[in-house]
């Protein structure tokens, strides 16, 4: 994930001092620039707290008996989180990617003649599928290879005298393998999901940090605070399911919390002294491509690894009221995040 941040910084640094689509930036007075800088510094603290609280609530809630996996409310919480992530991909990120890559500034480039936003999102979803399946298959084969020898010996020794014992032992091993595979899959899901969310968080942070308009920064501060809070809820729910070590959990939660403030800092530095031009051709293409890739990751993960898995669960399908409650939570999560699209 640190490498991803480095790549993002390098890509956006390439946009510094590059060709502008506009003739010049609107002049900003010294007083307005100072006020804008103070607001940006305040937004760093605000987004840090909002993201930290959002990602921490599901992790803390894991210790509450009502939110344990064996309880029905757990399905509702997961559906709400999946709705937030799905809406983030479809409503917040993908439209931004289409808008950036459909800019009139790119009409004379390859990006202006080909629907790169949808293409990159599709490739990103396919890449996520490949990582998801190959990683799960790899760990599954590792587990089978480590346990196959001992299980085979037990079967040969006890086959004649303890046929019943062989059946019970094999069944237990299969159950253990299934549980281990499911846990590995959840960990892969949480890590890949964080990559998609982190990329988006850095981009929106840079957008806020590079802005010089007070009228733009003020509503963005409020909207992005809720944005980070709900994204944190979705990611925190997935991290809590992965059942990682405390150190890994804290690292993932902290990394998400600091990415948007880090993006604001990068945008602030670029706009102040590095000659960053948000409307340059290079900036438009880099932001558009990264947004499209993030959208593909989040849409795939929410639909395939979160919603499909839960809504096809026999426990959910055998209980009509739980099924409806989970669907209502999904709509509520997606609806809450959709409302934020009015402002950010």
Tab-separated table of C-alpha atoms in Angstrom, residues 48-319:
chain	number	residue	atom	x	y	z
A	48	UNK	CA	-8.499	12.239	10.051
A	49	UNK	CA	-11.050	12.080	12.874
A	50	UNK	CA	-13.985	11.207	10.576
A	51	UNK	CA	-12.114	8.382	8.864
A	52	UNK	CA	-10.684	7.089	12.133
A	53	UNK	CA	-14.074	7.009	13.857
A	54	UNK	CA	-15.768	5.395	10.859
A	55	UNK	CA	-13.260	2.563	10.445
A	56	UNK	CA	-13.002	1.982	14.206
A	57	UNK	CA	-16.720	1.585	14.977
A	58	UNK	CA	-17.092	-1.885	13.346
A	59	UNK	CA	-13.836	-3.028	14.959
A	60	UNK	CA	-14.998	-1.911	18.402
A	61	UNK	CA	-18.498	-3.254	17.722
A	62	UNK	CA	-16.981	-6.689	17.188
A	63	UNK	CA	-16.647	-6.898	20.969
A	64	UNK	CA	-20.381	-6.240	21.419
A	65	UNK	CA	-22.369	-9.506	21.708
A	66	UNK	CA	-25.208	-8.209	19.494
A	67	UNK	CA	-22.769	-7.691	16.595
A	68	UNK	CA	-21.193	-11.148	16.709
A	69	UNK	CA	-21.351	-13.200	13.454
A	70	UNK	CA	-23.891	-15.654	14.860
A	71	UNK	CA	-26.485	-12.893	15.378
A	72	UNK	CA	-28.960	-11.739	12.718
A	73	UNK	CA	-28.048	-8.064	13.072
A	74	UNK	CA	-24.582	-8.947	11.800
A	75	UNK	CA	-26.016	-9.582	8.304
A	76	UNK	CA	-27.702	-6.193	8.379
A	77	UNK	CA	-24.476	-4.399	9.338
A	78	UNK	CA	-22.581	-6.138	6.527
A	79	UNK	CA	-25.311	-5.284	4.002
A	80	UNK	CA	-25.193	-1.619	5.036
A	81	UNK	CA	-21.405	-1.550	4.623
A	82	UNK	CA	-21.634	-3.249	1.221
A	83	UNK	CA	-24.232	-0.684	0.106
A	84	UNK	CA	-21.882	2.150	1.069
A	85	UNK	CA	-19.010	0.612	-0.907
A	86	UNK	CA	-21.196	-0.185	-3.928
A	87	UNK	CA	-22.519	3.383	-4.034
A	88	UNK	CA	-19.006	4.786	-3.671
A	89	UNK	CA	-17.968	2.929	-6.817
A	90	UNK	CA	-21.060	3.612	-8.939
A	91	UNK	CA	-22.152	7.091	-7.812
A	92	UNK	CA	-19.019	8.836	-6.537
A	93	UNK	CA	-15.986	7.477	-8.378
A	94	UNK	CA	-17.097	6.137	-11.781
A	95	UNK	CA	-18.969	9.339	-12.819
A	96	UNK	CA	-15.867	11.357	-11.892
A	97	UNK	CA	-13.759	9.094	-14.078
A	98	UNK	CA	-16.120	9.533	-17.045
A	99	UNK	CA	-16.217	13.301	-16.489
A	100	UNK	CA	-12.428	13.638	-16.360
A	101	UNK	CA	-11.720	11.377	-19.332
A	102	UNK	CA	-14.496	12.991	-21.403
A	103	UNK	CA	-13.033	16.470	-20.918
A	104	UNK	CA	-12.882	18.695	-24.029
A	105	UNK	CA	-9.180	19.119	-23.231
A	106	UNK	CA	-8.585	15.519	-24.313
A	107	UNK	CA	-10.402	15.686	-27.658
A	108	UNK	CA	-7.154	15.594	-29.643
A	109	UNK	CA	-5.710	12.690	-27.621
A	110	UNK	CA	-6.328	8.936	-27.637
A	111	UNK	CA	-8.353	9.307	-24.416
A	112	UNK	CA	-10.774	11.588	-26.250
A	113	UNK	CA	-11.440	8.991	-28.942
A	114	UNK	CA	-11.902	5.896	-26.786
A	115	UNK	CA	-14.097	5.258	-23.694
A	116	UNK	CA	-11.160	4.716	-21.364
A	117	UNK	CA	-13.196	5.179	-18.159
A	118	UNK	CA	-15.331	2.105	-18.730
A	119	UNK	CA	-12.426	0.187	-20.250
A	120	UNK	CA	-10.107	0.775	-17.278
A	121	UNK	CA	-12.910	-0.008	-14.797
A	122	UNK	CA	-13.549	-3.301	-16.627
A	123	UNK	CA	-9.846	-4.216	-16.625
A	124	UNK	CA	-9.632	-3.312	-12.945
A	125	UNK	CA	-12.591	-5.570	-12.099
A	126	UNK	CA	-11.056	-8.411	-14.150
A	127	UNK	CA	-7.711	-7.885	-12.429
A	128	UNK	CA	-9.409	-7.971	-9.037
A	129	UNK	CA	-11.122	-11.234	-10.000
A	130	UNK	CA	-7.756	-12.705	-11.002
A	131	UNK	CA	-6.063	-11.624	-7.759
A	132	UNK	CA	-9.027	-12.832	-5.696
A	133	UNK	CA	-9.206	-16.295	-7.254
A	134	UNK	CA	-5.473	-16.920	-7.690
A	135	UNK	CA	-4.641	-15.832	-4.148
A	136	UNK	CA	-7.445	-17.931	-2.656
A	137	UNK	CA	-6.452	-20.927	-4.804
A	138	UNK	CA	-2.802	-20.556	-3.840
A	139	UNK	CA	-3.484	-20.561	-0.100
A	140	UNK	CA	-5.974	-23.389	-0.490
A	141	UNK	CA	-3.408	-25.554	-2.307
A	142	UNK	CA	-0.829	-24.699	0.341
A	143	UNK	CA	-3.220	-25.833	3.073
A	144	UNK	CA	-4.094	-29.089	1.288
A	145	UNK	CA	-0.450	-29.916	0.575
A	146	UNK	CA	0.454	-29.395	4.245
A	147	UNK	CA	-2.378	-31.593	5.541
A	148	UNK	CA	-2.725	-34.204	2.793
A	149	UNK	CA	0.159	-36.411	3.962
A	150	UNK	CA	-0.926	-36.755	7.587
A	151	UNK	CA	-4.551	-37.339	6.629
A	152	UNK	CA	-3.590	-40.056	4.124
A	153	UNK	CA	-1.512	-41.907	6.752
A	154	UNK	CA	-4.407	-41.882	9.203
A	155	UNK	CA	-6.766	-43.252	6.569
A	156	UNK	CA	-4.434	-46.154	5.593
A	157	UNK	CA	-3.689	-47.212	9.178
A	158	UNK	CA	-7.250	-47.132	10.445
A	159	UNK	CA	-9.128	-48.089	7.275
A	160	UNK	CA	-9.890	-51.708	8.182
A	161	UNK	CA	-10.450	-51.522	11.909
A	162	UNK	CA	-11.922	-48.043	12.356
A	163	UNK	CA	-13.850	-47.178	9.214
A	164	UNK	CA	-16.167	-44.929	11.180
A	165	UNK	CA	-13.223	-43.091	12.674
A	166	UNK	CA	-11.827	-42.441	9.215
A	167	UNK	CA	-15.086	-40.891	8.067
A	168	UNK	CA	-15.321	-38.612	11.104
A	169	UNK	CA	-11.703	-37.513	10.859
A	170	UNK	CA	-11.979	-36.736	7.159
A	171	UNK	CA	-15.181	-34.763	7.648
A	172	UNK	CA	-13.624	-32.718	10.444
A	173	UNK	CA	-10.563	-31.998	8.314
A	174	UNK	CA	-12.806	-30.868	5.478
A	175	UNK	CA	-14.680	-28.522	7.794
A	176	UNK	CA	-11.435	-27.100	9.124
A	177	UNK	CA	-10.151	-26.597	5.569
A	178	UNK	CA	-13.369	-24.867	4.532
A	179	UNK	CA	-13.172	-22.534	7.523
A	180	UNK	CA	-9.516	-21.724	6.837
A	181	UNK	CA	-10.216	-21.038	3.166
A	182	UNK	CA	-13.119	-18.745	4.049
A	183	UNK	CA	-10.949	-16.827	6.508
A	184	UNK	CA	-8.174	-16.441	3.922
A	185	UNK	CA	-10.708	-15.201	1.394
A	186	UNK	CA	-12.000	-12.575	3.838
A	187	UNK	CA	-8.479	-11.325	4.441
A	188	UNK	CA	-7.812	-11.045	0.708
A	189	UNK	CA	-11.117	-9.195	0.261
A	190	UNK	CA	-10.320	-6.679	3.015
A	191	UNK	CA	-6.834	-5.960	1.640
A	192	UNK	CA	-7.878	-5.555	-2.005
A	193	UNK	CA	-10.847	-3.446	-0.915
A	194	UNK	CA	-8.575	-1.148	1.075
A	195	UNK	CA	-6.390	-0.614	-2.008
A	196	UNK	CA	-9.387	0.644	-4.011
A	197	UNK	CA	-10.611	2.912	-1.210
A	198	UNK	CA	-7.141	4.269	-0.425
A	199	UNK	CA	-6.516	5.288	-4.051
A	200	UNK	CA	-9.816	7.179	-4.088
A	201	UNK	CA	-9.143	8.810	-0.709
A	202	UNK	CA	-5.780	10.149	-1.859
A	203	UNK	CA	-7.333	11.553	-5.038
A	204	UNK	CA	-10.161	13.399	-3.264
A	205	UNK	CA	-7.665	14.684	-0.699
A	206	UNK	CA	-5.458	16.094	-3.447
A	207	UNK	CA	-8.488	17.693	-5.106
A	208	UNK	CA	-9.362	19.498	-1.868
A	209	UNK	CA	-5.752	20.449	-1.140
A	210	UNK	CA	-5.183	21.847	-4.634
A	211	UNK	CA	-8.330	24.010	-4.574
A	212	UNK	CA	-7.857	27.741	-3.975
A	213	UNK	CA	-11.530	28.693	-3.681
A	214	UNK	CA	-12.935	29.163	-0.177
A	215	UNK	CA	-16.461	28.647	-1.511
A	216	UNK	CA	-15.375	25.261	-2.841
A	217	UNK	CA	-13.374	24.146	0.207
A	218	UNK	CA	-16.064	24.792	2.861
A	219	UNK	CA	-18.790	22.481	1.473
A	220	UNK	CA	-16.145	19.913	0.500
A	221	UNK	CA	-14.907	19.739	4.098
A	222	UNK	CA	-18.349	18.783	5.399
A	223	UNK	CA	-19.232	16.438	2.552
A	224	UNK	CA	-15.883	14.624	2.546
A	225	UNK	CA	-16.053	14.151	6.320
A	226	UNK	CA	-19.273	12.156	5.955
A	227	UNK	CA	-17.797	10.503	2.872
A	228	UNK	CA	-14.756	9.250	4.813
A	229	UNK	CA	-16.931	8.223	7.758
A	230	UNK	CA	-19.204	5.988	5.664
A	231	UNK	CA	-16.304	4.572	3.647
A	232	UNK	CA	-14.608	3.797	6.945
A	233	UNK	CA	-17.712	1.959	8.143
A	234	UNK	CA	-17.684	-0.216	5.036
A	235	UNK	CA	-13.989	-0.982	5.193
A	236	UNK	CA	-14.009	-1.489	8.957
A	237	UNK	CA	-16.776	-4.073	8.608
A	238	UNK	CA	-14.666	-6.061	6.148
A	239	UNK	CA	-11.523	-5.803	8.292
A	240	UNK	CA	-13.441	-7.057	11.336
A	241	UNK	CA	-14.551	-10.141	9.370
A	242	UNK	CA	-10.964	-10.933	8.360
A	243	UNK	CA	-10.091	-11.724	11.989
A	244	UNK	CA	-6.493	-10.525	11.641
A	245	UNK	CA	-3.927	-9.997	14.345
A	246	UNK	CA	-4.340	-6.809	16.339
A	247	UNK	CA	-1.224	-5.254	14.802
A	248	UNK	CA	-2.424	-5.842	11.227
A	249	UNK	CA	-5.893	-4.542	12.059
A	250	UNK	CA	-4.513	-1.344	13.592
A	251	UNK	CA	-2.165	-0.812	10.633
A	252	UNK	CA	-4.975	-1.187	8.070
A	253	UNK	CA	-7.319	1.107	10.006
A	254	UNK	CA	-4.583	3.715	10.514
A	255	UNK	CA	-3.515	3.586	6.876
A	256	UNK	CA	-7.057	4.306	5.715
A	257	UNK	CA	-7.469	7.140	8.230
A	258	UNK	CA	-4.347	9.024	7.118
A	259	UNK	CA	-4.686	8.686	3.325
A	260	UNK	CA	-7.208	11.513	2.747
A	261	UNK	CA	-5.298	13.930	5.039
A	262	UNK	CA	-2.105	12.848	3.269
A	263	UNK	CA	-3.738	13.665	-0.062
A	264	UNK	CA	-4.707	17.119	1.220
A	265	UNK	CA	-1.111	17.704	2.264
A	266	UNK	CA	0.153	16.643	-1.147
A	267	UNK	CA	-2.387	18.866	-2.900
A	268	UNK	CA	-1.513	21.764	-0.608
A	269	UNK	CA	2.179	21.408	-1.373
A	270	UNK	CA	1.627	21.084	-5.102
A	271	UNK	CA	-0.658	24.099	-5.311
A	272	UNK	CA	1.683	26.204	-3.167
A	273	UNK	CA	5.063	25.645	-4.716
A	274	UNK	CA	5.233	22.786	-7.188
A	275	UNK	CA	3.209	24.264	-10.031
A	276	UNK	CA	0.440	21.705	-9.950
A	277	UNK	CA	-2.324	22.372	-12.479
A	278	UNK	CA	-5.495	20.460	-11.813
A	279	UNK	CA	-6.823	21.102	-15.327
A	280	UNK	CA	-3.711	20.048	-17.238
A	281	UNK	CA	-4.094	17.200	-19.711
A	282	UNK	CA	-1.772	14.984	-17.698
A	283	UNK	CA	-3.623	15.633	-14.417
A	284	UNK	CA	-6.988	14.943	-16.034
A	285	UNK	CA	-5.797	11.646	-17.523
A	286	UNK	CA	-4.037	10.453	-14.348
A	287	UNK	CA	-6.995	11.266	-12.074
A	288	UNK	CA	-9.483	9.790	-14.539
A	289	UNK	CA	-7.562	6.531	-14.929
A	290	UNK	CA	-7.016	6.107	-11.179
A	291	UNK	CA	-10.685	6.841	-10.443
A	292	UNK	CA	-11.795	4.307	-13.062
A	293	UNK	CA	-9.484	1.651	-11.605
A	294	UNK	CA	-10.761	2.333	-8.075
A	295	UNK	CA	-14.379	2.123	-9.256
A	296	UNK	CA	-13.767	-1.258	-10.896
A	297	UNK	CA	-12.236	-2.658	-7.724
A	298	UNK	CA	-15.006	-1.409	-5.409
A	299	UNK	CA	-17.875	-2.462	-7.699
A	300	UNK	CA	-16.489	-5.973	-8.120
A	301	UNK	CA	-15.701	-6.441	-4.425
A	302	UNK	CA	-19.082	-5.158	-3.220
A	303	UNK	CA	-21.153	-7.224	-5.655
A	304	UNK	CA	-19.171	-10.471	-5.787
A	305	UNK	CA	-17.324	-10.817	-2.500
A	306	UNK	CA	-19.741	-9.043	-0.158
A	307	UNK	CA	-23.343	-8.994	-1.412
A	308	UNK	CA	-23.459	-12.219	-3.434
A	309	UNK	CA	-21.806	-14.204	-0.633
A	310	UNK	CA	-24.207	-12.954	2.047
A	311	UNK	CA	-27.458	-12.931	0.080
A	312	UNK	CA	-26.858	-16.502	-1.162
A	313	UNK	CA	-26.223	-17.655	2.403
A	314	UNK	CA	-28.699	-20.449	3.329
A	315	UNK	CA	-29.359	-18.842	6.700
A	316	UNK	CA	-30.446	-15.600	5.030
A	317	UNK	CA	-32.524	-17.295	2.344
A	318	UNK	CA	-34.364	-19.472	4.854
A	319	UNK	CA	-35.501	-16.449	6.887
